[in-house]
């Protein structure tokens, strides 16, 4: 346990500079974006209201309210998120491959630590997961800050939703995955993310163990794992037979997710102990 | 500690931020207003069966109001939210009482029939070849649940002449003397004299024998053709129950036209049919069949409220109209904004929204003003004599509240 | 005792180790000798469970390697195993964090022996000093066995001398050492046992003292005999 925590801390340390860069980019771009998007709206509003001599309520009726959703539809908001997602997906691979490549072959040290090699696996997974959650937490805090900025620039009568819960309830796009509507959904969605991380890690270890053959095995493992995980939904959709109620599908998915996590851990443990090669 | 500050800080920040975020959402959703009936006269018992559907003005998502509860889609756990708020309460009850029977079944009322002994469901099954527009191999898949033995029998019968149809939809089902009547609407790809482009058929199945006894065309409509009007048929409302009516009414109008050309009523017991002989503007009104009284009710909004015209199906005769007084609309002038270009700043006028449901001889009339925050009224009127059995309202002018109505179901 | 039993290792179709057998005792310095590419490093990796073997078995004091074994056996590969941005001090801290067998006193002793500055970053060290740090991190563990892979390769003469001195010091005594090298000259006089590898098998193994006393041959003599015949 102690080694696991130390290793986790160590992995976070190693990524922390890049992580701070991701945070800085997100904060800067989104805040600049908030100011620009809100100002654009207000400039347009005053121009149109002036040209067409409209009153506020007529303008709103014809051209729509302003809300944080306007910002969320813009690249200013979406861009940094996509960048962070891409960064973290890249890091999921990098967190392993960096230890093999380069002249300092750190993987020797990691595998020779007098602790279960699975701790290295868990530490890397935890580090990635914590950093994902950290970025989500940052994004949530940023939303509140952005709302404050919006209210400084846009007069209240132009704003449709003034509270974050209202805005969150109004979200109807892919952001539902990023900001699930209830805490249980948050756990389910980010739990699925964890399954994905474990599956990818296993695929990486397959490649590290069997090299070229391992690439195929890893890809195969990912396909099988996602096939199994999606099977309840796929079977229903393809056959058109919705035999299970949604609640039952959720329970089944949770069970399948646990099975995939367990088999990923088991396989990774086997690979790390018996098949891995430096 | 010193070296591990990141490992401590990150989970701590994550828990605080995400925890606070969901806590705030839960609190905010918990503070959404509740709507309670303010009964002005009559028997509150009548509200037990009433569910009102709408959506909050300042929020997204749907909501529903029952006698004791206001439920917002956004505050629901997501399984319920995914199911949506639109499932009919009768279906919800069926799922609760017959969970296994209802598995994988349609959530449409017209697929079900229930009485003291039986619960029956019918699905129309078909195969669809890839690269082919039409469906083939149509079957009626029947499941019968016997309440006394708790046995489920399922069987399916092939639809005769299925090659002639490219699409079959289910209109209604009913059980009479151990026979199951399935009423369908069949589309044909290449109309012939035997098979017009659109026909309403009845399939008579023997439940005990699990087979098709007979099938018959009830009505047919000629579809797109230079010599014929392009008519469409729709089944008249009233199927808000899974105890079917003795009569079925089909209104026929031309595509894209509001006006109903004719209204054909079929007596499912005798399979006789007749045309309702009323002026077109009456026929074009909204209408419901009441299964208990075998009455057809037409209604239209008037200045003072609502005018209901009953039509006795067994006597084929129209009866005295019933006036339902509704509270006057709270606005007088349609609102608009000043401007040079009147086209661009015309604003949608608030409109009166009346939802009428007929249930056990009573008309439930829900009226409100959309999208304004005006009070919503419910009147329950006994159709035999026009007496108002209940009158009440929902205060729709709460601060941070307000909703638009769009539907009502009576269980 | 480290026992290597009949290990076979293939890379793809190529069989690199075709049944290698040898033992290395505690308190002895065993030297694996062979031309480059003969599989010396692979044997070391296999002993440390850093690469799987296709057949055969490896035991350390009669047991297969497991996590606790890493507190009793250390492997010093030919490249350094800590991260370039770490200082020497941080590298030592890292080792101290995970290894129960880390001996701070011995680490400091080695630090002064090699004349290293603990605040220097690994990335900025010379090749010789990097090798010394690598050695330091391995030898500062109180272990029973030390495995060294080419400790002298590509290192300047003075560093080589310094490293060779380690073998005669108390830092090594009592431990079992397996060392691979192709430059036997620096340490010929130190080693107790020689294992000559060629074409994936052990072609000769002998005790250096016996060889010297009984047959009057040095290690280099034997190597000439074996490899040039």
Coordinates of C-alpha atoms in Angstrom, one line a residue, chain B residues 8-355:
Chain B
X8 CA -3.1 14.7 -1.1
X9 CA -4.1 18.0 -2.8
X10 CA -5.5 16.6 -6.0
X11 CA -8.1 14.1 -4.5
X12 CA -9.0 16.7 -1.9
X13 CA -9.7 19.4 -4.5
X14 CA -11.5 16.8 -6.7
X15 CA -13.7 15.7 -3.9
X16 CA -14.5 19.3 -2.8
X17 CA -15.3 20.6 -6.3
X18 CA -17.2 17.7 -7.6
X19 CA -19.0 17.1 -4.3
X20 CA -20.0 20.8 -4.0
X21 CA -21.1 20.8 -7.7
X22 CA -23.5 17.9 -7.3
X23 CA -24.6 19.1 -3.9
X24 CA -25.6 22.4 -5.3
X25 CA -27.4 20.8 -8.2
X26 CA -29.3 18.5 -5.9
X27 CA -30.3 21.4 -3.7
X28 CA -31.2 23.6 -6.7
X29 CA -33.3 20.8 -8.2
X30 CA -34.9 20.2 -4.8
X31 CA -36.0 23.8 -4.7
X32 CA -38.0 23.7 -7.9
X33 CA -41.5 24.7 -7.1
X34 CA -44.2 22.1 -6.2
X35 CA -47.7 22.7 -7.7
X36 CA -50.7 21.9 -5.6
X37 CA -54.3 21.9 -6.6
X38 CA -56.4 24.7 -5.2
X39 CA -59.8 23.2 -5.2
X40 CA -62.6 25.7 -5.8
X41 CA -65.4 23.3 -5.8
X42 CA -66.2 19.6 -6.1
X43 CA -64.6 16.3 -5.2
X44 CA -60.9 16.1 -5.0
X45 CA -61.0 12.3 -5.4
X46 CA -61.4 13.0 -9.1
X47 CA -57.8 14.3 -9.2
X48 CA -56.3 10.9 -8.2
X49 CA -56.2 9.7 -11.8
X50 CA -55.0 12.9 -13.3
X51 CA -51.5 13.5 -14.5
X52 CA -50.5 16.7 -16.2
X53 CA -47.5 17.0 -18.4
X54 CA -45.6 20.1 -19.2
X55 CA -42.3 21.8 -19.0
X56 CA -41.0 24.4 -16.8
X57 CA -40.5 27.8 -18.4
X58 CA -37.1 28.7 -16.8
X59 CA -35.8 25.2 -16.9
X60 CA -35.2 22.6 -19.4
X61 CA -36.6 19.1 -19.4
X62 CA -40.1 17.9 -18.9
X63 CA -42.2 17.8 -15.7
X64 CA -45.4 16.1 -14.6
X65 CA -47.9 17.0 -11.9
X66 CA -50.0 14.5 -10.1
X67 CA -52.4 15.1 -7.2
X68 CA -49.7 14.9 -4.6
X69 CA -46.5 15.4 -6.5
X70 CA -44.5 17.5 -8.9
X71 CA -41.8 15.6 -10.7
X72 CA -39.1 17.2 -12.7
X73 CA -37.2 15.2 -15.2
X74 CA -34.0 16.8 -14.2
X75 CA -34.3 15.7 -10.6
X76 CA -34.8 12.1 -11.5
X77 CA -32.2 9.4 -11.3
X78 CA -31.1 8.8 -14.8
X79 CA -32.8 5.5 -15.4
X80 CA -36.1 7.2 -14.8
X81 CA -35.0 10.2 -16.8
X82 CA -34.0 8.0 -19.7
X83 CA -37.4 6.4 -19.6
X84 CA -38.7 9.9 -19.9
X85 CA -41.9 11.2 -18.5
X86 CA -44.0 10.4 -21.4
X87 CA -44.8 6.8 -20.6
X88 CA -48.6 6.5 -20.1
X89 CA -49.5 5.9 -16.4
X90 CA -51.5 2.8 -17.5
X91 CA -48.3 1.3 -19.1
X92 CA -46.3 2.3 -16.0
X93 CA -48.9 0.4 -13.9
X94 CA -48.7 -2.6 -16.2
X95 CA -44.9 -2.7 -15.9
X96 CA -45.1 -2.5 -12.2
X97 CA -47.7 -5.3 -11.9
X98 CA -46.5 -7.5 -14.8
X99 CA -42.8 -6.8 -15.1
X100 CA -41.9 -10.0 -16.9
X101 CA -44.9 -9.9 -19.2
X102 CA -44.1 -6.4 -20.2
X103 CA -40.5 -7.1 -21.0
X104 CA -39.4 -5.8 -24.4
X105 CA -42.9 -4.8 -25.3
X106 CA -44.1 -1.6 -26.9
X107 CA -45.1 1.2 -24.6
X108 CA -48.1 2.1 -26.7
X109 CA -51.5 1.7 -25.2
X110 CA -53.1 0.3 -28.4
X111 CA -50.9 -2.8 -28.2
X112 CA -52.6 -3.9 -25.0
X113 CA -56.0 -5.2 -23.8
X114 CA -56.9 -5.9 -20.3
X115 CA -60.0 -7.2 -18.5
X116 CA -60.6 -9.1 -15.3
X117 CA -59.3 -12.3 -16.7
X118 CA -56.8 -11.5 -19.4
X119 CA -53.9 -9.2 -20.3
X120 CA -53.1 -9.4 -24.0
X121 CA -50.4 -7.8 -26.0
X122 CA -50.0 -7.8 -29.8
X123 CA -46.9 -6.8 -31.7
X124 CA -46.6 -6.8 -35.5
X125 CA -43.3 -8.5 -36.4
X126 CA -41.7 -8.4 -39.7
X127 CA -38.4 -9.0 -41.4
X128 CA -36.5 -6.3 -43.2
X129 CA -34.0 -7.4 -45.7
X130 CA -31.0 -5.2 -46.1
X131 CA -31.1 -3.0 -49.2
X132 CA -34.9 -3.4 -49.3
X133 CA -37.4 -0.7 -48.6
X134 CA -40.3 -2.9 -47.8
X135 CA -40.7 -5.2 -44.9
X136 CA -41.7 -8.8 -45.4
X137 CA -43.0 -11.8 -43.5
X138 CA -45.5 -10.0 -41.4
X139 CA -46.7 -11.8 -38.3
X140 CA -49.0 -11.0 -35.4
X141 CA -47.1 -11.9 -32.2
X142 CA -49.7 -12.5 -29.5
X143 CA -49.0 -12.9 -25.8
X144 CA -51.8 -13.8 -23.4
X145 CA -51.5 -13.6 -19.6
X146 CA -54.3 -15.4 -17.7
X147 CA -54.7 -13.7 -14.4
X148 CA -56.2 -16.7 -12.6
X149 CA -53.5 -19.2 -13.5
X150 CA -50.7 -16.7 -14.1
X151 CA -49.9 -18.5 -17.3
X152 CA -48.5 -16.8 -20.3
X153 CA -49.3 -18.2 -23.7
X154 CA -47.6 -16.8 -26.7
X155 CA -48.2 -17.6 -30.3
X156 CA -47.9 -15.9 -33.6
X157 CA -49.8 -16.1 -36.8
X158 CA -48.8 -15.1 -40.3
X159 CA -50.7 -12.4 -42.0
X160 CA -52.3 -13.8 -45.1
X161 CA -51.4 -12.2 -48.4
X162 CA -48.5 -10.5 -46.6
X163 CA -46.7 -10.1 -49.9
X164 CA -49.2 -7.4 -50.8
X165 CA -48.2 -5.1 -48.0
X166 CA -45.1 -3.1 -47.4
X167 CA -46.0 -1.8 -44.0
X168 CA -48.5 -2.8 -41.4
X169 CA -49.2 -0.7 -38.3
X170 CA -51.4 -1.7 -35.3
X171 CA -54.4 0.5 -34.6
X172 CA -56.0 -1.3 -31.7
X173 CA -56.8 -4.7 -30.2
X174 CA -59.7 -6.0 -28.3
X175 CA -61.1 -9.3 -26.9
X176 CA -64.7 -10.4 -27.4
X177 CA -66.0 -13.9 -26.5
X178 CA -62.5 -15.5 -26.5
X179 CA -61.7 -14.0 -29.8
X180 CA -59.0 -11.4 -30.2
X181 CA -59.6 -8.7 -32.7
X182 CA -56.6 -7.0 -34.1
X183 CA -57.2 -3.9 -36.2
X184 CA -54.4 -2.8 -38.4
X185 CA -53.6 -0.3 -41.1
X186 CA -51.9 -1.8 -44.1
X187 CA -50.0 0.0 -46.8
X188 CA -49.5 -1.6 -50.1
X189 CA -46.7 -0.8 -52.4
X190 CA -48.5 -1.5 -55.7
X191 CA -52.2 -0.9 -55.3
X192 CA -54.5 -3.3 -57.1
X193 CA -58.3 -3.6 -57.0
X194 CA -57.9 -6.3 -54.3
X195 CA -55.5 -4.2 -52.3
X196 CA -56.0 -0.4 -52.4
X197 CA -53.0 1.6 -51.3
X198 CA -54.2 1.9 -47.7
X199 CA -56.7 -0.3 -45.9
X200 CA -57.9 -0.9 -42.4
X201 CA -58.3 -4.6 -41.7
X202 CA -59.5 -6.6 -38.8
X203 CA -57.9 -9.9 -38.0
X204 CA -59.9 -12.3 -35.8
X205 CA -57.9 -14.7 -33.8
X206 CA -59.1 -17.5 -31.5
X207 CA -57.1 -17.2 -28.3
X208 CA -57.6 -20.9 -27.2
X209 CA -56.9 -22.3 -30.6
X210 CA -54.0 -19.9 -31.1
X211 CA -54.9 -19.4 -34.7
X212 CA -56.4 -17.0 -37.2
X213 CA -60.1 -17.5 -37.8
X214 CA -60.8 -14.8 -40.3
X215 CA -59.6 -11.5 -41.7
X216 CA -61.5 -8.8 -43.4
X217 CA -61.1 -5.4 -44.9
X218 CA -63.0 -2.8 -42.9
X219 CA -62.2 0.3 -44.8
X220 CA -60.0 1.2 -47.7
X221 CA -58.6 4.3 -49.0
X222 CA -57.3 5.0 -52.4
X223 CA -53.9 6.5 -52.2
X224 CA -52.0 8.7 -54.5
X225 CA -53.5 8.5 -57.9
X226 CA -54.5 11.2 -60.5
X227 CA -58.1 10.3 -60.4
X228 CA -58.5 10.1 -56.6
X229 CA -57.8 12.5 -53.8
X230 CA -54.9 11.6 -51.7
X231 CA -56.6 10.7 -48.6
X232 CA -55.3 9.7 -45.2
X233 CA -57.1 8.0 -42.4
X234 CA -56.5 8.3 -38.7
X235 CA -58.0 6.6 -35.8
X236 CA -59.9 8.8 -33.6
X237 CA -58.6 9.4 -30.1
X238 CA -60.1 7.5 -27.2
X239 CA -57.6 4.8 -27.1
X240 CA -56.4 6.2 -23.9
X241 CA -57.6 3.0 -22.4
X242 CA -56.7 -0.6 -22.9
X243 CA -60.2 -1.7 -22.5
X244 CA -61.2 -1.1 -26.1
X245 CA -64.3 0.4 -27.4
X246 CA -67.1 -1.3 -29.1
X247 CA -66.8 1.3 -31.8
X248 CA -63.9 2.5 -33.8
X249 CA -64.0 5.8 -35.6
X250 CA -61.7 6.7 -38.5
X251 CA -61.5 10.2 -39.8
X252 CA -60.6 10.7 -43.4
X253 CA -59.1 13.8 -44.8
X254 CA -56.9 14.9 -47.6
X255 CA -53.2 15.1 -47.1
X256 CA -52.1 18.4 -45.7
X257 CA -55.7 19.5 -45.1
X258 CA -57.2 20.3 -41.8
X259 CA -60.8 19.6 -42.8
X260 CA -62.2 16.1 -42.3
X261 CA -64.1 14.9 -45.3
X262 CA -65.8 12.0 -43.6
X263 CA -65.9 10.2 -40.4
X264 CA -66.5 6.5 -40.6
X265 CA -67.6 4.5 -37.6
X266 CA -67.2 0.7 -37.4
X267 CA -69.1 -1.4 -34.9
X268 CA -66.5 -4.0 -34.1
X269 CA -69.1 -6.4 -32.7
X270 CA -71.3 -6.5 -35.8
X271 CA -68.7 -5.2 -38.2
X272 CA -71.2 -2.9 -39.6
X273 CA -70.1 0.6 -40.6
X274 CA -71.7 3.9 -41.1
X275 CA -70.8 7.5 -41.8
X276 CA -71.4 10.1 -39.2
X277 CA -73.8 12.5 -40.8
X278 CA -72.7 15.9 -39.5
X279 CA -71.4 19.1 -41.1
X280 CA -67.8 19.1 -42.0
X281 CA -66.8 21.8 -39.5
X282 CA -68.2 19.6 -36.7
X283 CA -66.4 16.5 -38.1
X284 CA -63.2 18.5 -38.2
X285 CA -63.3 19.3 -34.5
X286 CA -61.3 17.2 -32.1
X287 CA -63.2 14.2 -31.0
X288 CA -63.1 11.3 -28.5
X289 CA -65.0 8.1 -28.2
X290 CA -66.1 7.2 -24.7
X291 CA -66.2 3.4 -24.3
X292 CA -68.7 3.4 -21.5
X293 CA -71.5 5.3 -23.0
X294 CA -70.6 4.5 -26.7
X295 CA -70.7 8.2 -27.3
X296 CA -68.6 10.3 -29.6
X297 CA -67.8 13.7 -28.3
X298 CA -66.7 16.6 -30.5
X299 CA -65.5 19.8 -29.0
X300 CA -64.3 23.3 -29.9
X301 CA -63.1 26.3 -28.0
X302 CA -65.4 29.2 -27.8
X303 CA -65.1 32.6 -26.3
X304 CA -66.6 31.6 -23.0
X305 CA -64.9 28.2 -22.9
X306 CA -65.7 25.0 -24.6
X307 CA -68.6 23.6 -26.5
X308 CA -69.0 19.8 -26.5
X309 CA -71.2 18.1 -29.0
X310 CA -72.2 14.5 -28.1
X311 CA -73.1 12.0 -30.7
X312 CA -74.8 8.7 -29.8
X313 CA -73.2 6.0 -31.8
X314 CA -75.8 3.3 -31.1
X315 CA -78.6 5.7 -32.2
X316 CA -76.5 7.4 -34.8
X317 CA -77.9 10.7 -33.5
X318 CA -76.5 14.0 -32.4
X319 CA -77.5 15.3 -28.9
X320 CA -77.7 18.6 -27.2
X321 CA -74.4 20.5 -27.0
X322 CA -72.8 21.0 -23.6
X323 CA -71.2 24.3 -22.7
X324 CA -68.2 24.3 -20.4
X325 CA -67.4 27.7 -18.9
X326 CA -63.7 28.3 -18.6
X327 CA -62.1 31.3 -16.9
X328 CA -61.5 34.1 -19.4
X329 CA -58.1 34.5 -20.8
X330 CA -56.0 37.0 -18.8
X331 CA -54.6 38.9 -21.7
X332 CA -56.6 41.2 -23.9
X333 CA -54.3 42.4 -26.7
X334 CA -51.9 40.3 -28.6
X335 CA -48.5 41.8 -27.7
X336 CA -46.1 43.1 -30.2
X337 CA -43.1 45.3 -30.2
X338 CA -42.6 48.6 -31.9
X339 CA -40.2 48.6 -34.8
X340 CA -39.6 49.6 -38.3
X341 CA -39.8 46.1 -39.7
X342 CA -43.0 44.5 -38.4
X343 CA -42.0 41.2 -39.9
X344 CA -39.0 40.6 -37.8
X345 CA -40.3 41.6 -34.4
X346 CA -43.7 40.0 -34.4
X347 CA -43.8 38.0 -31.3
X348 CA -45.6 34.7 -30.8
X349 CA -49.0 35.3 -29.3
X350 CA -49.8 33.5 -26.1
X351 CA -52.5 31.0 -26.9
X352 CA -55.1 29.2 -24.9
X353 CA -54.2 25.5 -24.5
X354 CA -57.1 23.2 -23.8
X355 CA -56.5 19.5 -23.2

